[in-house]
Amino acid sequence: MKVLDTLAQAIRLPDLRQRFYFMLGAFAVFILGRHIPLPGVDREMMARLFEHGGVVGLIDIFSGGALRRFSIFALGIMPYINASIIMQLLTVALPQLEELAKEGGEAGRRQIARYTRYLTVALAFVQGLGLTTWLRGLGIFEASVLTQMVILIELTAGTSFLMWLGEELTEKGIGNGVSLIIFLGIMAALPQEIWQTAQLILTGAVTPFQVFLLAAIFVFSMAGIIFIQQGERRIPVQYAKRIIGNRMVGGASSYLPL
């Protein structure tokens, strides 16, 4: 109850309430975009492609089911994440970018963010090209170069919009926008994944023990990641005593968290 009371009191603050409403609106836009289909795609063949899960099923989870529906958000936010990782590596590898990041101040960070956006669009185009070429070979949509280009442009535009939405969520919402979009995508696809797992158990394709074992591995892996992420090494620090007037002060003990 204390958590609910704290949340209710926080929402009463005008600024936080506005951020909360903006976040809900962004979530609604994301969920709506998951259901906007791309033209010329055979839905039944797409459904059969995802029946057995595999790698495409895992990618579909991060897109919130948008890849299964082959909507405008089918690529999800992954090209932006890949671009951010590449830019972080390039910042260490290239002296010019390293100097821009360390000494450029706010202007330098904005410039690197601009480079990340450009790289996101390029990666979305390349990944979309690979995806559409693969699906075209499977006969998911008609073998027309024009149709493939239209779908490719819409996929790139969808990822670009999600990138913008994530940045707006970070600035005007609550928390990191990209992380929120990934979280919402996983939660949106979770009920369907649970239903499919239940069907596999009922048909005997998998056993309850296998599902329990996989869930246990997942929970322990998450616990290990959190333990390592939140862990710290405390270096003890002893402050020297000083005499101020007729009093001796100081001598307190503390630590430096590493």
PDB file of C-alpha atoms in Angstrom:
ATOM      1  CA  MET A   1       0.000   0.000   0.000  1.00  0.00           C
ATOM      2  CA  LYS A   2       2.887   2.368   0.700  1.00  0.00           C
ATOM      3  CA  VAL A   3       4.049   1.990  -2.890  1.00  0.00           C
ATOM      4  CA  LEU A   4       0.585   2.867  -4.203  1.00  0.00           C
ATOM      5  CA  ASP A   5       0.336   5.842  -1.842  1.00  0.00           C
ATOM      6  CA  THR A   6       3.744   7.103  -2.953  1.00  0.00           C
ATOM      7  CA  LEU A   7       2.759   6.698  -6.603  1.00  0.00           C
ATOM      8  CA  ALA A   8      -0.532   8.540  -6.027  1.00  0.00           C
ATOM      9  CA  GLN A   9       1.266  11.420  -4.306  1.00  0.00           C
ATOM     10  CA  ALA A  10       3.848  11.608  -7.092  1.00  0.00           C
ATOM     11  CA  ILE A  11       1.178  11.783  -9.810  1.00  0.00           C
ATOM     12  CA  ARG A  12      -0.327  14.801  -8.055  1.00  0.00           C
ATOM     13  CA  LEU A  13       2.786  16.782  -9.008  1.00  0.00           C
ATOM     14  CA  PRO A  14       1.988  18.693 -12.245  1.00  0.00           C
ATOM     15  CA  ASP A  15       5.330  18.071 -13.958  1.00  0.00           C
ATOM     16  CA  LEU A  16       5.427  14.378 -13.112  1.00  0.00           C
ATOM     17  CA  ARG A  17       1.778  13.954 -14.069  1.00  0.00           C
ATOM     18  CA  GLN A  18       2.463  15.518 -17.468  1.00  0.00           C
ATOM     19  CA  ARG A  19       5.430  13.193 -17.991  1.00  0.00           C
ATOM     20  CA  PHE A  20       3.312  10.203 -17.002  1.00  0.00           C
ATOM     21  CA  TYR A  21       0.562  11.108 -19.470  1.00  0.00           C
ATOM     22  CA  PHE A  22       3.143  11.624 -22.220  1.00  0.00           C
ATOM     23  CA  MET A  23       4.579   8.176 -21.507  1.00  0.00           C
ATOM     24  CA  LEU A  24       1.115   6.591 -21.726  1.00  0.00           C
ATOM     25  CA  GLY A  25       0.475   8.389 -25.020  1.00  0.00           C
ATOM     26  CA  ALA A  26       3.787   7.168 -26.440  1.00  0.00           C
ATOM     27  CA  PHE A  27       2.941   3.621 -25.349  1.00  0.00           C
ATOM     28  CA  ALA A  28      -0.430   3.873 -27.110  1.00  0.00           C
ATOM     29  CA  VAL A  29       1.274   5.026 -30.324  1.00  0.00           C
ATOM     30  CA  PHE A  30       3.739   2.121 -30.129  1.00  0.00           C
ATOM     31  CA  ILE A  31       0.980  -0.449 -29.576  1.00  0.00           C
ATOM     32  CA  LEU A  32      -1.058   1.033 -32.428  1.00  0.00           C
ATOM     33  CA  GLY A  33       1.951   0.923 -34.769  1.00  0.00           C
ATOM     34  CA  ARG A  34       2.439  -2.785 -34.036  1.00  0.00           C
ATOM     35  CA  HIS A  35      -0.904  -3.453 -35.722  1.00  0.00           C
ATOM     36  CA  ILE A  36      -0.393  -1.333 -38.874  1.00  0.00           C
ATOM     37  CA  PRO A  37       0.467  -3.942 -41.545  1.00  0.00           C
ATOM     38  CA  LEU A  38       2.774  -3.490 -44.491  1.00  0.00           C
ATOM     39  CA  PRO A  39       1.217  -3.951 -47.949  1.00  0.00           C
ATOM     40  CA  GLY A  40       1.371  -7.087 -50.079  1.00  0.00           C
ATOM     41  CA  VAL A  41       2.326  -9.564 -47.331  1.00  0.00           C
ATOM     42  CA  ASP A  42       0.839 -13.060 -46.996  1.00  0.00           C
ATOM     43  CA  ARG A  43      -0.277 -13.120 -43.330  1.00  0.00           C
ATOM     44  CA  GLU A  44      -0.892 -16.871 -43.226  1.00  0.00           C
ATOM     45  CA  MET A  45       2.625 -17.693 -44.420  1.00  0.00           C
ATOM     46  CA  MET A  46       4.067 -15.252 -41.865  1.00  0.00           C
ATOM     47  CA  ALA A  47       2.090 -16.979 -39.102  1.00  0.00           C
ATOM     48  CA  ARG A  48       3.382 -20.400 -40.180  1.00  0.00           C
ATOM     49  CA  LEU A  49       6.939 -19.065 -40.251  1.00  0.00           C
ATOM     50  CA  PHE A  50       6.733 -18.163 -36.551  1.00  0.00           C
ATOM     51  CA  GLU A  51       4.974 -21.325 -35.397  1.00  0.00           C
ATOM     52  CA  HIS A  52       8.217 -23.056 -34.458  1.00  0.00           C
ATOM     53  CA  GLY A  53       9.858 -20.045 -32.797  1.00  0.00           C
ATOM     54  CA  GLY A  54      13.624 -20.167 -33.191  1.00  0.00           C
ATOM     55  CA  VAL A  55      15.716 -17.085 -33.852  1.00  0.00           C
ATOM     56  CA  VAL A  56      12.909 -15.216 -35.611  1.00  0.00           C
ATOM     57  CA  GLY A  57      10.686 -15.864 -32.599  1.00  0.00           C
ATOM     58  CA  LEU A  58      13.291 -14.363 -30.276  1.00  0.00           C
ATOM     59  CA  ILE A  59      13.624 -11.278 -32.480  1.00  0.00           C
ATOM     60  CA  ASP A  60       9.838 -11.017 -32.580  1.00  0.00           C
ATOM     61  CA  ILE A  61       9.720 -10.799 -28.777  1.00  0.00           C
ATOM     62  CA  PHE A  62      11.913  -7.677 -28.782  1.00  0.00           C
ATOM     63  CA  SER A  63       9.727  -6.096 -31.467  1.00  0.00           C
ATOM     64  CA  GLY A  64       6.621  -6.733 -29.392  1.00  0.00           C
ATOM     65  CA  GLY A  65       5.072  -9.054 -31.966  1.00  0.00           C
ATOM     66  CA  ALA A  66       5.473  -6.476 -34.746  1.00  0.00           C
ATOM     67  CA  LEU A  67       7.709  -8.783 -36.798  1.00  0.00           C
ATOM     68  CA  ARG A  68       5.146 -11.593 -36.665  1.00  0.00           C
ATOM     69  CA  ARG A  69       2.518  -9.179 -37.975  1.00  0.00           C
ATOM     70  CA  PHE A  70       5.114  -7.608 -40.307  1.00  0.00           C
ATOM     71  CA  SER A  71       3.968  -4.132 -39.333  1.00  0.00           C
ATOM     72  CA  ILE A  72       5.770  -0.821 -39.843  1.00  0.00           C
ATOM     73  CA  PHE A  73       7.607  -1.455 -36.542  1.00  0.00           C
ATOM     74  CA  ALA A  74       8.832  -4.914 -37.599  1.00  0.00           C
ATOM     75  CA  LEU A  75      12.514  -3.995 -37.186  1.00  0.00           C
ATOM     76  CA  GLY A  76      11.823  -2.520 -33.767  1.00  0.00           C
ATOM     77  CA  ILE A  77      14.374  -0.363 -31.979  1.00  0.00           C
ATOM     78  CA  MET A  78      17.274  -2.826 -32.470  1.00  0.00           C
ATOM     79  CA  PRO A  79      19.007  -0.827 -35.270  1.00  0.00           C
ATOM     80  CA  TYR A  80      19.228   2.137 -32.882  1.00  0.00           C
ATOM     81  CA  ILE A  81      20.733  -0.048 -30.158  1.00  0.00           C
ATOM     82  CA  ASN A  82      23.250  -1.486 -32.622  1.00  0.00           C
ATOM     83  CA  ALA A  83      24.138   2.014 -33.816  1.00  0.00           C
ATOM     84  CA  SER A  84      24.642   3.195 -30.223  1.00  0.00           C
ATOM     85  CA  ILE A  85      26.988   0.277 -29.494  1.00  0.00           C
ATOM     86  CA  ILE A  86      28.955   0.902 -32.694  1.00  0.00           C
ATOM     87  CA  MET A  87      29.299   4.607 -31.862  1.00  0.00           C
ATOM     88  CA  GLN A  88      30.550   3.778 -28.368  1.00  0.00           C
ATOM     89  CA  LEU A  89      33.212   1.502 -29.853  1.00  0.00           C
ATOM     90  CA  LEU A  90      34.163   4.096 -32.462  1.00  0.00           C
ATOM     91  CA  THR A  91      34.447   6.746 -29.753  1.00  0.00           C
ATOM     92  CA  VAL A  92      37.202   4.652 -28.168  1.00  0.00           C
ATOM     93  CA  ALA A  93      38.835   3.612 -31.455  1.00  0.00           C
ATOM     94  CA  LEU A  94      38.864   6.972 -33.289  1.00  0.00           C
ATOM     95  CA  PRO A  95      40.806   9.834 -31.648  1.00  0.00           C
ATOM     96  CA  GLN A  96      38.606  12.469 -33.322  1.00  0.00           C
ATOM     97  CA  LEU A  97      35.417  11.054 -31.834  1.00  0.00           C
ATOM     98  CA  GLU A  98      37.102  10.492 -28.472  1.00  0.00           C
ATOM     99  CA  GLU A  99      38.187  14.128 -28.355  1.00  0.00           C
ATOM    100  CA  LEU A 100      34.708  15.238 -29.415  1.00  0.00           C
ATOM    101  CA  ALA A 101      33.111  13.185 -26.641  1.00  0.00           C
ATOM    102  CA  LYS A 102      35.510  14.275 -23.881  1.00  0.00           C
ATOM    103  CA  GLU A 103      36.201  17.900 -24.760  1.00  0.00           C
ATOM    104  CA  GLY A 104      33.259  18.875 -26.937  1.00  0.00           C
ATOM    105  CA  GLY A 105      30.884  19.344 -24.019  1.00  0.00           C
ATOM    106  CA  GLU A 106      27.167  19.452 -24.731  1.00  0.00           C
ATOM    107  CA  ALA A 107      27.770  20.363 -28.384  1.00  0.00           C
ATOM    108  CA  GLY A 108      30.006  17.316 -28.798  1.00  0.00           C
ATOM    109  CA  ARG A 109      27.408  15.010 -27.290  1.00  0.00           C
ATOM    110  CA  ARG A 110      24.755  16.406 -29.603  1.00  0.00           C
ATOM    111  CA  GLN A 111      27.055  15.816 -32.581  1.00  0.00           C
ATOM    112  CA  ILE A 112      27.658  12.190 -31.564  1.00  0.00           C
ATOM    113  CA  ALA A 113      23.906  11.742 -31.087  1.00  0.00           C
ATOM    114  CA  ARG A 114      23.413  13.080 -34.619  1.00  0.00           C
ATOM    115  CA  TYR A 115      25.945  10.576 -35.972  1.00  0.00           C
ATOM    116  CA  THR A 116      24.093   7.812 -34.089  1.00  0.00           C
ATOM    117  CA  ARG A 117      20.821   8.789 -35.762  1.00  0.00           C
ATOM    118  CA  TYR A 118      22.398   8.720 -39.215  1.00  0.00           C
ATOM    119  CA  LEU A 119      23.926   5.317 -38.500  1.00  0.00           C
ATOM    120  CA  THR A 120      20.562   4.058 -37.220  1.00  0.00           C
ATOM    121  CA  VAL A 121      18.855   4.925 -40.499  1.00  0.00           C
ATOM    122  CA  ALA A 122      21.647   3.215 -42.464  1.00  0.00           C
ATOM    123  CA  LEU A 123      21.497   0.065 -40.318  1.00  0.00           C
ATOM    124  CA  ALA A 124      17.700  -0.024 -40.521  1.00  0.00           C
ATOM    125  CA  PHE A 125      17.939   0.135 -44.308  1.00  0.00           C
ATOM    126  CA  VAL A 126      20.534  -2.666 -44.446  1.00  0.00           C
ATOM    127  CA  GLN A 127      18.666  -4.890 -41.969  1.00  0.00           C
ATOM    128  CA  GLY A 128      15.389  -4.199 -43.744  1.00  0.00           C
ATOM    129  CA  LEU A 129      16.992  -5.116 -47.064  1.00  0.00           C
ATOM    130  CA  GLY A 130      18.186  -8.425 -45.657  1.00  0.00           C
ATOM    131  CA  LEU A 131      14.802  -9.159 -44.077  1.00  0.00           C
ATOM    132  CA  THR A 132      12.765  -8.316 -47.175  1.00  0.00           C
ATOM    133  CA  THR A 133      15.126 -10.269 -49.448  1.00  0.00           C
ATOM    134  CA  TRP A 134      14.812 -13.322 -47.204  1.00  0.00           C
ATOM    135  CA  LEU A 135      11.005 -13.079 -46.992  1.00  0.00           C
ATOM    136  CA  ARG A 136      10.769 -12.426 -50.717  1.00  0.00           C
ATOM    137  CA  GLY A 137      12.650 -15.653 -51.350  1.00  0.00           C
ATOM    138  CA  LEU A 138      10.169 -17.510 -49.127  1.00  0.00           C
ATOM    139  CA  GLY A 139       7.260 -16.092 -51.097  1.00  0.00           C
ATOM    140  CA  ILE A 140       5.877 -14.048 -48.196  1.00  0.00           C
ATOM    141  CA  PHE A 141       5.099 -11.201 -50.587  1.00  0.00           C
ATOM    142  CA  GLU A 142       5.016 -10.860 -54.345  1.00  0.00           C
ATOM    143  CA  ALA A 143       8.372 -11.048 -56.122  1.00  0.00           C
ATOM    144  CA  SER A 144       8.399  -7.437 -57.250  1.00  0.00           C
ATOM    145  CA  VAL A 145      11.322  -5.062 -56.758  1.00  0.00           C
ATOM    146  CA  LEU A 146       8.901  -2.143 -56.408  1.00  0.00           C
ATOM    147  CA  THR A 147       6.978  -3.907 -53.629  1.00  0.00           C
ATOM    148  CA  GLN A 148      10.220  -4.738 -51.850  1.00  0.00           C
ATOM    149  CA  MET A 149      11.412  -1.118 -52.052  1.00  0.00           C
ATOM    150  CA  VAL A 150       8.096   0.197 -50.687  1.00  0.00           C
ATOM    151  CA  ILE A 151       8.264  -2.237 -47.767  1.00  0.00           C
ATOM    152  CA  LEU A 152      11.930  -1.405 -47.189  1.00  0.00           C
ATOM    153  CA  ILE A 153      11.246   2.344 -47.042  1.00  0.00           C
ATOM    154  CA  GLU A 154       8.361   1.818 -44.619  1.00  0.00           C
ATOM    155  CA  LEU A 155      10.483  -0.415 -42.366  1.00  0.00           C
ATOM    156  CA  THR A 156      13.252   2.201 -42.266  1.00  0.00           C
ATOM    157  CA  ALA A 157      10.725   4.949 -41.541  1.00  0.00           C
ATOM    158  CA  GLY A 158       9.189   2.868 -38.741  1.00  0.00           C
ATOM    159  CA  THR A 159      12.542   2.380 -37.018  1.00  0.00           C
ATOM    160  CA  SER A 160      13.363   6.081 -37.449  1.00  0.00           C
ATOM    161  CA  PHE A 161      10.049   6.970 -35.817  1.00  0.00           C
ATOM    162  CA  LEU A 162      10.735   4.615 -32.893  1.00  0.00           C
ATOM    163  CA  MET A 163      14.164   6.208 -32.472  1.00  0.00           C
ATOM    164  CA  TRP A 164      12.558   9.660 -32.301  1.00  0.00           C
ATOM    165  CA  LEU A 165       9.864   8.375 -29.944  1.00  0.00           C
ATOM    166  CA  GLY A 166      12.490   6.896 -27.628  1.00  0.00           C
ATOM    167  CA  GLU A 167      14.413  10.169 -27.478  1.00  0.00           C
ATOM    168  CA  GLU A 168      11.198  12.095 -26.793  1.00  0.00           C
ATOM    169  CA  LEU A 169      10.315   9.629 -24.037  1.00  0.00           C
ATOM    170  CA  THR A 170      13.717  10.147 -22.438  1.00  0.00           C
ATOM    171  CA  GLU A 171      13.319  13.929 -22.548  1.00  0.00           C
ATOM    172  CA  LYS A 172       9.617  14.321 -21.752  1.00  0.00           C
ATOM    173  CA  GLY A 173       8.651  11.009 -20.169  1.00  0.00           C
ATOM    174  CA  ILE A 174       9.847   8.946 -17.218  1.00  0.00           C
ATOM    175  CA  GLY A 175      13.071   6.959 -17.503  1.00  0.00           C
ATOM    176  CA  ASN A 176      15.073   5.906 -20.536  1.00  0.00           C
ATOM    177  CA  GLY A 177      12.850   5.936 -23.612  1.00  0.00           C
ATOM    178  CA  VAL A 178      14.593   3.143 -25.531  1.00  0.00           C
ATOM    179  CA  SER A 179      14.531   0.846 -22.493  1.00  0.00           C
ATOM    180  CA  LEU A 180      10.827   1.571 -22.001  1.00  0.00           C
ATOM    181  CA  ILE A 181      10.073   0.700 -25.636  1.00  0.00           C
ATOM    182  CA  ILE A 182      11.988  -2.588 -25.341  1.00  0.00           C
ATOM    183  CA  PHE A 183      10.207  -3.378 -22.061  1.00  0.00           C
ATOM    184  CA  LEU A 184       6.793  -2.622 -23.547  1.00  0.00           C
ATOM    185  CA  GLY A 185       7.570  -4.757 -26.594  1.00  0.00           C
ATOM    186  CA  ILE A 186       8.548  -7.735 -24.428  1.00  0.00           C
ATOM    187  CA  MET A 187       5.501  -7.350 -22.178  1.00  0.00           C
ATOM    188  CA  ALA A 188       3.202  -7.044 -25.198  1.00  0.00           C
ATOM    189  CA  ALA A 189       4.510 -10.306 -26.653  1.00  0.00           C
ATOM    190  CA  LEU A 190       4.611 -12.153 -23.323  1.00  0.00           C
ATOM    191  CA  PRO A 191       0.945 -13.332 -23.181  1.00  0.00           C
ATOM    192  CA  GLN A 192       1.191 -14.898 -26.639  1.00  0.00           C
ATOM    193  CA  GLU A 193       4.461 -16.622 -25.735  1.00  0.00           C
ATOM    194  CA  ILE A 194       2.900 -18.014 -22.544  1.00  0.00           C
ATOM    195  CA  TRP A 195      -0.085 -19.295 -24.525  1.00  0.00           C
ATOM    196  CA  GLN A 196       2.167 -20.979 -27.093  1.00  0.00           C
ATOM    197  CA  THR A 197       4.229 -22.566 -24.310  1.00  0.00           C
ATOM    198  CA  ALA A 198       1.060 -23.907 -22.699  1.00  0.00           C
ATOM    199  CA  GLN A 199      -0.001 -25.400 -26.037  1.00  0.00           C
ATOM    200  CA  LEU A 200       3.386 -27.097 -26.403  1.00  0.00           C
ATOM    201  CA  ILE A 201       2.973 -28.623 -22.943  1.00  0.00           C
ATOM    202  CA  LEU A 202      -0.550 -29.834 -23.715  1.00  0.00           C
ATOM    203  CA  THR A 203       0.539 -31.434 -26.989  1.00  0.00           C
ATOM    204  CA  GLY A 204       3.523 -33.095 -25.326  1.00  0.00           C
ATOM    205  CA  ALA A 205       6.124 -31.271 -27.432  1.00  0.00           C
ATOM    206  CA  VAL A 206       7.829 -30.139 -24.221  1.00  0.00           C
ATOM    207  CA  THR A 207       7.524 -31.263 -20.617  1.00  0.00           C
ATOM    208  CA  PRO A 208       6.666 -29.049 -17.630  1.00  0.00           C
ATOM    209  CA  PHE A 209      10.085 -29.863 -16.168  1.00  0.00           C
ATOM    210  CA  GLN A 210      11.817 -28.436 -19.248  1.00  0.00           C
ATOM    211  CA  VAL A 211       9.785 -25.232 -18.976  1.00  0.00           C
ATOM    212  CA  PHE A 212      10.541 -24.986 -15.247  1.00  0.00           C
ATOM    213  CA  LEU A 213      14.251 -25.590 -15.862  1.00  0.00           C
ATOM    214  CA  LEU A 214      14.384 -22.886 -18.538  1.00  0.00           C
ATOM    215  CA  ALA A 215      12.533 -20.437 -16.279  1.00  0.00           C
ATOM    216  CA  ALA A 216      14.905 -21.207 -13.397  1.00  0.00           C
ATOM    217  CA  ILE A 217      17.953 -20.619 -15.602  1.00  0.00           C
ATOM    218  CA  PHE A 218      16.456 -17.309 -16.717  1.00  0.00           C
ATOM    219  CA  VAL A 219      15.737 -16.184 -13.136  1.00  0.00           C
ATOM    220  CA  PHE A 220      19.200 -17.141 -11.863  1.00  0.00           C
ATOM    221  CA  SER A 221      20.836 -15.450 -14.856  1.00  0.00           C
ATOM    222  CA  MET A 222      18.928 -12.233 -14.168  1.00  0.00           C
ATOM    223  CA  ALA A 223      19.824 -12.433 -10.473  1.00  0.00           C
ATOM    224  CA  GLY A 224      23.491 -12.882 -11.357  1.00  0.00           C
ATOM    225  CA  ILE A 225      23.449  -9.919 -13.728  1.00  0.00           C
ATOM    226  CA  ILE A 226      21.805  -7.701 -11.090  1.00  0.00           C
ATOM    227  CA  PHE A 227      24.267  -8.893  -8.429  1.00  0.00           C
ATOM    228  CA  ILE A 228      27.275  -8.060 -10.601  1.00  0.00           C
ATOM    229  CA  GLN A 229      25.781  -4.768 -11.787  1.00  0.00           C
ATOM    230  CA  GLN A 230      24.906  -3.544  -8.299  1.00  0.00           C
ATOM    231  CA  GLY A 231      27.960  -4.970  -6.572  1.00  0.00           C
ATOM    232  CA  GLU A 232      30.625  -2.624  -5.228  1.00  0.00           C
ATOM    233  CA  ARG A 233      33.969  -2.832  -3.469  1.00  0.00           C
ATOM    234  CA  ARG A 234      34.223  -0.516  -0.484  1.00  0.00           C
ATOM    235  CA  ILE A 235      37.634   1.045   0.119  1.00  0.00           C
ATOM    236  CA  PRO A 236      37.849   2.184   3.768  1.00  0.00           C
ATOM    237  CA  VAL A 237      38.848   5.811   4.341  1.00  0.00           C
ATOM    238  CA  GLN A 238      39.962   7.132   7.733  1.00  0.00           C
ATOM    239  CA  TYR A 239      39.878  10.893   8.217  1.00  0.00           C
ATOM    240  CA  ALA A 240      42.589  12.455  10.372  1.00  0.00           C
ATOM    241  CA  LYS A 241      41.689  14.091  13.670  1.00  0.00           C
ATOM    242  CA  ARG A 242      42.039  17.836  13.996  1.00  0.00           C
ATOM    243  CA  ILE A 243      42.058  20.200  16.961  1.00  0.00           C
ATOM    244  CA  ILE A 244      39.818  23.232  16.509  1.00  0.00           C
ATOM    245  CA  GLY A 245      39.958  25.504  19.518  1.00  0.00           C
ATOM    246  CA  ASN A 246      39.648  23.312  22.559  1.00  0.00           C
ATOM    247  CA  ARG A 247      37.886  20.517  20.717  1.00  0.00           C
ATOM    248  CA  MET A 248      39.177  17.552  18.764  1.00  0.00           C
ATOM    249  CA  VAL A 249      37.103  16.828  15.663  1.00  0.00           C
ATOM    250  CA  GLY A 250      37.366  14.400  12.790  1.00  0.00           C
ATOM    251  CA  GLY A 251      38.646  10.900  12.898  1.00  0.00           C
ATOM    252  CA  ALA A 252      35.505   9.533  11.267  1.00  0.00           C
ATOM    253  CA  SER A 253      35.563   6.418   9.129  1.00  0.00           C
ATOM    254  CA  SER A 254      33.984   6.168   5.696  1.00  0.00           C
ATOM    255  CA  TYR A 255      34.506   4.332   2.411  1.00  0.00           C
ATOM    256  CA  LEU A 256      34.855   4.872  -1.332  1.00  0.00           C
ATOM    257  CA  PRO A 257      32.472   2.723  -3.392  1.00  0.00           C
ATOM    258  CA  LEU A 258      34.088   1.156  -6.482  1.00  0.00           C
TER     259      LEU A 258
END
